[in-house]
Amino acid sequence: MPVDQTRNLNYHVDTPETAEIKRYALEVLRADLVGIANIERFASAPLRMSPQGIMPTAKSVIVMAVHHPDAAMERGGLKHPQEIGPYAIQYSMNWRLDDMSYRMSRFVEDLGYQTVPIASSNIWRYRGYKDLTAQFAPDVSHMHCAVACGLAEFGYNGLAITPEFGAHQRYVTIITDAVLTPTPLLEPGSVCDNCMICRKECRSGALSKEINGWNEVKIEDKVYRYANKNLWRCAWGEHFDLDLDLPIPEHVDEKVIMEATIKYGRRAGEMGSCQRYCIPRGLRYFDKEYTNAPRRRRQFIANPEANAGFHRGLFEQIRSLAAGWGADNVVVASAETVRAKMNIELGALLPGATAIVSVIACRNPFEADTDNPRAHENRFDNAVSPILIQAGYDAVRVLENHGYTAGQMFQFPEEEFQKLITPAGKKLHTVTLLTDAPLPETGWELPDNRPVRAVDSKTLTKRIRREMEMRECDLVGIAPAERIDSLLPQLKNIFEGEVELVARNTADTIYKPYEPEIMELERHVTGTADYLAGAKSVIMLGLRMPSGSVDITARTPAEAAGPYVFAQYETIMRLRVLAWNVIGRLEEAGYKGAMAVDLHGTGSVCWNPRGNYPDAFSNVFAAAAAGLGSISECGSIVTPEFGSNVRFVAVITNAPLEYNDVLRNQILVCKECNQRCVKGCKTSAFGELKTVELEGTQYSFRKIDINRCNWAKRYSLIASEGNQYTGWDLDEAYPENADLKTLRSKLDESLRKVPQIEKIRPCNFEQCLLECPYSRKQN
């Protein structure tokens, strides 16, 4: 029998706050594991990548984990580590962990404490920073935090491995000044038995070549250790997607990697063998007919012989989880039905599979089609894909917890399946998982039309606000479309026709040097009719950035830019999900809706590890029109609740609703701060004051030169805008008094200097806002 490594740990009684945090993690966020460390456990951590270095007032660290489905680990990478198959769920697990980190941070803030949530991945310093010598160094290491929080110990491979899943989980970290009850530490050597399967299977040789002794980590009275490997060698396939079948030099460093990316290009992402093959001794067993990796013994094992039928509670739990994310339908079909209708043998994809479960979005939200070059950011695919994948991921884990096997992202032909079940006039999005669970067939006939429940304006408004409160939306403001569009003549007079230089990288892989293609685009101010004919209302949804993330940016000993950048993109990602669910409520009442991340088209974007995301100046005028705040001199929205640390999405609808009044009694003190925003801008992007009027209320703000602003935060050409804190040294002065042709040439020249490797992880914050008293306290 497996030995329970956690049975005899010395647990203490949780404080009420600790219990609430764990309940929220496990029941609401659906974490598989949650652990807590007191800050003293990080006494030996390098200050620049420690919780106390990021947040000097920190008292505790929270770590949550979600596990890779067994089928993803056991059937992924069967033929080759770079043919990952169902292991592709890994990328969506990053999205999930980001969502969990952000939401837990807000939850703890609402308990009255400061927090700094950390991104799941993709923000780090490749070569260390100042006195920090660690390479590929994140703001804090989730693996080190997982060990310090009592969830894991280090394996030989350097991964944080747990008694429950071995290396088959990922972690995320939240730092807080709340005093919480720490989880007992695991004993060093209690999980890893040094079986060395990981060393044998590692294709890059990172666990057998260029090993320089041991890394040792001291936590309280315990010392954990793991192999001190060459991270550049490890990154050959795992990070840079280089072909693992190529001859890998005896010594691998940054120069070797850069030369190889140019010479060979990419093959594919790698499923790390160190992770795939790592299962604790008591849990691992081998089934060579099923997989070439060790399998994990389950805590709960289904017994088909004793099963008189399907478990209705389990079946309804899967459907309720899907609905909770915002999916419209769940379809279940048996292997026999799939074989008859699609000529597919499920057992060839997942041995033993007896059914498919398809999570479906079938509504037809209106997609914006405007001349705005950023219209693609308003497409609902940005929300639907993560919604369905996360609903499927939750279903897989629920089935596993009941002893069944399940997985998604097999080579199931989604498009062919969609053709068979799509009602006329509908566009389906589906995510299909395979399972051996005895679930009932539901039939494939979807309703032709979504049931309409006609309600009056007051009831519909109340329903939308209740939905958003349930989904943890911070601010909801509603304006009549006429009020939004009354700004058009004024905004056109200020922004219309401004020429923006928009560059894209044409290199055939992201790891090669930047090869810019630059376009000249005229800005086009848009209104509600550009998104939806007959629009009557605009619903503005707002999410706050955690105050701790803003307060610590580039200020505390760690000099971290990552938490701010994470908050930048995570608010937008979650706002898109909220908008999708609002439109669901609208369609239930017989109305349409369209989403806009920058309704008037007067904002810009910030470049970050997830791509280009709307900046703080997007949707400002619409938010003011919806009564959510006033406009500051730098052009940001200032809300009474959260200052200027809020991001917005708009939902344009033909539904008549109850409206907010314009905020008339908020008096800003911009004249008293000595123009900190203007002086803090390194490209002198702020121009003369402009004024717009909204139902008798005037707002004065400085017009931003979009090319000057983009130079810093869209193209990462000003080091102090954030990237210097991740190790970039590129600092290109904006060319003064340059005509458009000269500016274009200078932009081309400067973008070619963007670091080859670092450019895939840019971290640009908004310096003007960090100087604003409405964002954080100023010295």
Short mmCIF file of N, CA and C in Angstrom, two decimals, residues 9-91:
data_model
loop_
_atom_site.label_atom_id
_atom_site.label_comp_id
_atom_site.label_asym_id
_atom_site.label_seq_id
_atom_site.Cartn_x
_atom_site.Cartn_y
_atom_site.Cartn_z
N LEU A 9 1.83 14.76 9.92
CA LEU A 9 2.30 16.14 10.01
C LEU A 9 1.59 16.85 11.16
N ASN A 10 2.29 17.80 11.77
CA ASN A 10 1.78 18.50 12.94
C ASN A 10 0.95 19.71 12.51
N TYR A 11 -0.31 19.50 12.21
CA TYR A 11 -1.20 20.58 11.79
C TYR A 11 -1.66 21.39 12.99
N HIS A 12 -1.82 22.70 12.78
CA HIS A 12 -2.36 23.58 13.81
C HIS A 12 -3.80 23.96 13.44
N VAL A 13 -4.54 24.44 14.43
CA VAL A 13 -5.90 24.90 14.15
C VAL A 13 -5.84 26.19 13.35
N ASP A 14 -6.59 26.24 12.24
CA ASP A 14 -6.58 27.41 11.38
C ASP A 14 -7.29 28.59 12.02
N THR A 15 -6.75 29.78 11.79
CA THR A 15 -7.48 31.00 12.15
C THR A 15 -8.70 31.12 11.25
N PRO A 16 -9.71 31.91 11.63
CA PRO A 16 -10.89 32.07 10.76
C PRO A 16 -10.53 32.56 9.36
N GLU A 17 -9.57 33.52 9.23
CA GLU A 17 -9.19 34.01 7.90
C GLU A 17 -8.56 32.89 7.09
N THR A 18 -7.73 32.08 7.73
CA THR A 18 -7.08 30.96 7.03
C THR A 18 -8.13 29.98 6.51
N ALA A 19 -9.09 29.66 7.34
CA ALA A 19 -10.14 28.73 6.93
C ALA A 19 -10.95 29.29 5.77
N GLU A 20 -11.25 30.59 5.81
CA GLU A 20 -12.00 31.22 4.72
C GLU A 20 -11.22 31.19 3.42
N ILE A 21 -9.93 31.45 3.50
CA ILE A 21 -9.09 31.44 2.30
C ILE A 21 -9.03 30.04 1.70
N LYS A 22 -8.88 29.04 2.54
CA LYS A 22 -8.83 27.66 2.03
C LYS A 22 -10.18 27.25 1.44
N ARG A 23 -11.26 27.65 2.09
CA ARG A 23 -12.58 27.34 1.53
C ARG A 23 -12.75 27.96 0.15
N TYR A 24 -12.36 29.23 0.02
CA TYR A 24 -12.49 29.91 -1.27
C TYR A 24 -11.62 29.23 -2.33
N ALA A 25 -10.40 28.83 -1.95
CA ALA A 25 -9.50 28.18 -2.89
C ALA A 25 -10.06 26.85 -3.37
N LEU A 26 -10.57 26.05 -2.45
CA LEU A 26 -10.98 24.69 -2.80
C LEU A 26 -12.38 24.62 -3.37
N GLU A 27 -13.30 25.43 -2.85
CA GLU A 27 -14.71 25.31 -3.26
C GLU A 27 -15.06 26.25 -4.40
N VAL A 28 -14.52 27.46 -4.40
CA VAL A 28 -14.89 28.43 -5.43
C VAL A 28 -13.91 28.38 -6.60
N LEU A 29 -12.63 28.45 -6.30
CA LEU A 29 -11.62 28.44 -7.36
C LEU A 29 -11.29 27.03 -7.84
N ARG A 30 -11.71 26.03 -7.10
CA ARG A 30 -11.55 24.62 -7.44
C ARG A 30 -10.08 24.22 -7.54
N ALA A 31 -9.28 24.73 -6.61
CA ALA A 31 -7.89 24.27 -6.50
C ALA A 31 -7.88 22.82 -6.03
N ASP A 32 -6.86 22.08 -6.46
CA ASP A 32 -6.68 20.72 -5.98
C ASP A 32 -5.93 20.68 -4.66
N LEU A 33 -5.03 21.64 -4.46
CA LEU A 33 -4.26 21.74 -3.23
C LEU A 33 -4.11 23.20 -2.87
N VAL A 34 -4.04 23.48 -1.56
CA VAL A 34 -3.75 24.83 -1.10
C VAL A 34 -2.89 24.74 0.15
N GLY A 35 -1.86 25.57 0.21
CA GLY A 35 -0.98 25.58 1.36
C GLY A 35 -0.56 27.00 1.70
N ILE A 36 -0.08 27.19 2.91
CA ILE A 36 0.27 28.53 3.41
C ILE A 36 1.60 28.47 4.14
N ALA A 37 2.42 29.50 3.92
CA ALA A 37 3.69 29.63 4.62
C ALA A 37 3.73 30.96 5.36
N ASN A 38 4.34 30.97 6.53
CA ASN A 38 4.64 32.24 7.18
C ASN A 38 5.91 32.81 6.54
N ILE A 39 6.08 34.12 6.59
CA ILE A 39 7.15 34.77 5.84
C ILE A 39 8.53 34.36 6.34
N GLU A 40 8.63 33.93 7.60
CA GLU A 40 9.93 33.51 8.14
C GLU A 40 10.53 32.34 7.37
N ARG A 41 9.72 31.56 6.71
CA ARG A 41 10.24 30.43 5.95
C ARG A 41 11.06 30.87 4.73
N PHE A 42 10.99 32.15 4.38
CA PHE A 42 11.72 32.65 3.21
C PHE A 42 12.96 33.46 3.62
N ALA A 43 13.41 33.26 4.84
CA ALA A 43 14.54 34.05 5.36
C ALA A 43 15.79 33.86 4.51
N SER A 44 15.97 32.69 3.90
CA SER A 44 17.18 32.42 3.12
C SER A 44 17.01 32.71 1.64
N ALA A 45 15.85 33.19 1.22
CA ALA A 45 15.60 33.42 -0.20
C ALA A 45 16.32 34.68 -0.67
N PRO A 46 16.82 34.70 -1.93
CA PRO A 46 17.42 35.93 -2.47
C PRO A 46 16.39 37.07 -2.42
N LEU A 47 16.79 38.22 -1.92
CA LEU A 47 15.84 39.29 -1.69
C LEU A 47 15.10 39.69 -2.96
N ARG A 48 15.79 39.68 -4.09
CA ARG A 48 15.18 40.17 -5.32
C ARG A 48 14.18 39.20 -5.94
N MET A 49 14.10 37.98 -5.44
CA MET A 49 13.05 37.08 -5.91
C MET A 49 12.39 36.38 -4.71
N SER A 50 12.13 37.17 -3.68
CA SER A 50 11.50 36.65 -2.47
C SER A 50 10.20 37.39 -2.22
N PRO A 51 9.27 36.79 -1.49
CA PRO A 51 8.03 37.48 -1.15
C PRO A 51 8.28 38.78 -0.40
N GLN A 52 9.25 38.78 0.55
CA GLN A 52 9.51 39.99 1.32
C GLN A 52 10.23 41.04 0.47
N GLY A 53 10.95 40.60 -0.57
CA GLY A 53 11.56 41.56 -1.48
C GLY A 53 10.53 42.27 -2.33
N ILE A 54 9.48 41.56 -2.68
CA ILE A 54 8.39 42.17 -3.45
C ILE A 54 7.50 43.01 -2.55
N MET A 55 7.14 42.47 -1.40
CA MET A 55 6.23 43.15 -0.48
C MET A 55 6.85 43.12 0.92
N PRO A 56 7.58 44.15 1.31
CA PRO A 56 8.30 44.14 2.59
C PRO A 56 7.41 43.93 3.81
N THR A 57 6.11 44.26 3.69
CA THR A 57 5.19 44.08 4.82
C THR A 57 4.57 42.69 4.85
N ALA A 58 4.99 41.80 3.94
CA ALA A 58 4.38 40.48 3.83
C ALA A 58 4.51 39.69 5.13
N LYS A 59 3.45 38.97 5.45
CA LYS A 59 3.45 38.09 6.61
C LYS A 59 3.21 36.62 6.22
N SER A 60 2.55 36.41 5.08
CA SER A 60 2.20 35.04 4.67
C SER A 60 2.24 34.92 3.16
N VAL A 61 2.35 33.68 2.71
CA VAL A 61 2.30 33.34 1.29
C VAL A 61 1.30 32.21 1.11
N ILE A 62 0.44 32.37 0.11
CA ILE A 62 -0.57 31.35 -0.22
C ILE A 62 -0.19 30.72 -1.55
N VAL A 63 -0.20 29.41 -1.63
CA VAL A 63 0.04 28.70 -2.89
C VAL A 63 -1.14 27.78 -3.17
N MET A 64 -1.63 27.84 -4.40
CA MET A 64 -2.67 26.91 -4.86
C MET A 64 -2.11 26.08 -6.01
N ALA A 65 -2.62 24.87 -6.15
CA ALA A 65 -2.17 23.98 -7.21
C ALA A 65 -3.37 23.37 -7.92
N VAL A 66 -3.21 23.16 -9.22
CA VAL A 66 -4.16 22.35 -10.00
C VAL A 66 -3.34 21.27 -10.70
N HIS A 67 -3.91 20.07 -10.80
CA HIS A 67 -3.12 18.96 -11.33
C HIS A 67 -3.43 18.69 -12.79
N HIS A 68 -2.41 18.16 -13.46
CA HIS A 68 -2.59 17.73 -14.84
C HIS A 68 -3.44 16.45 -14.84
N PRO A 69 -4.46 16.40 -15.65
CA PRO A 69 -5.22 15.14 -15.71
C PRO A 69 -4.31 13.97 -16.05
N ASP A 70 -4.59 12.82 -15.44
CA ASP A 70 -3.74 11.66 -15.66
C ASP A 70 -3.66 11.29 -17.13
N ALA A 71 -4.77 11.37 -17.83
CA ALA A 71 -4.76 11.01 -19.26
C ALA A 71 -3.87 11.93 -20.06
N ALA A 72 -3.80 13.21 -19.66
CA ALA A 72 -2.93 14.15 -20.37
C ALA A 72 -1.47 13.77 -20.20
N MET A 73 -1.09 13.31 -19.00
CA MET A 73 0.30 12.96 -18.74
C MET A 73 0.65 11.58 -19.31
N GLU A 74 -0.29 10.67 -19.26
CA GLU A 74 -0.01 9.30 -19.65
C GLU A 74 -0.13 9.08 -21.16
N ARG A 75 -1.00 9.86 -21.83
CA ARG A 75 -1.19 9.70 -23.27
C ARG A 75 -0.53 10.81 -24.07
N GLY A 76 -0.18 11.91 -23.42
CA GLY A 76 0.58 12.95 -24.09
C GLY A 76 2.03 12.54 -24.25
N GLY A 77 2.66 12.97 -25.33
CA GLY A 77 4.08 12.68 -25.54
C GLY A 77 4.39 11.22 -25.76
N LEU A 78 3.41 10.42 -26.18
CA LEU A 78 3.64 8.99 -26.34
C LEU A 78 4.74 8.69 -27.36
N LYS A 79 4.66 9.37 -28.51
CA LYS A 79 5.63 9.10 -29.57
C LYS A 79 6.89 9.94 -29.42
N HIS A 80 6.71 11.15 -28.94
CA HIS A 80 7.86 12.06 -28.85
C HIS A 80 7.48 13.20 -27.91
N PRO A 81 8.43 13.72 -27.11
CA PRO A 81 8.10 14.81 -26.19
C PRO A 81 7.58 16.06 -26.89
N GLN A 82 7.85 16.22 -28.18
CA GLN A 82 7.37 17.40 -28.91
C GLN A 82 6.14 17.10 -29.76
N GLU A 83 5.52 15.96 -29.50
CA GLU A 83 4.18 15.64 -30.02
C GLU A 83 3.29 15.47 -28.79
N ILE A 84 2.86 16.62 -28.24
CA ILE A 84 2.35 16.62 -26.87
C ILE A 84 0.91 16.14 -26.75
N GLY A 85 0.11 16.21 -27.82
CA GLY A 85 -1.25 15.71 -27.76
C GLY A 85 -2.06 16.32 -26.64
N PRO A 86 -2.72 15.49 -25.81
CA PRO A 86 -3.60 16.02 -24.76
C PRO A 86 -2.88 16.80 -23.67
N TYR A 87 -1.55 16.73 -23.65
CA TYR A 87 -0.80 17.54 -22.69
C TYR A 87 -0.95 19.03 -23.00
N ALA A 88 -1.51 19.37 -24.15
CA ALA A 88 -1.72 20.78 -24.50
C ALA A 88 -2.60 21.49 -23.48
N ILE A 89 -3.29 20.73 -22.63
CA ILE A 89 -4.06 21.38 -21.56
C ILE A 89 -3.17 22.21 -20.66
N GLN A 90 -1.87 21.94 -20.67
CA GLN A 90 -0.89 22.70 -19.88
C GLN A 90 -1.04 24.20 -20.11
N TYR A 91 -1.22 24.61 -21.37
CA TYR A 91 -1.28 26.03 -21.68
C TYR A 91 -2.54 26.68 -21.09
#
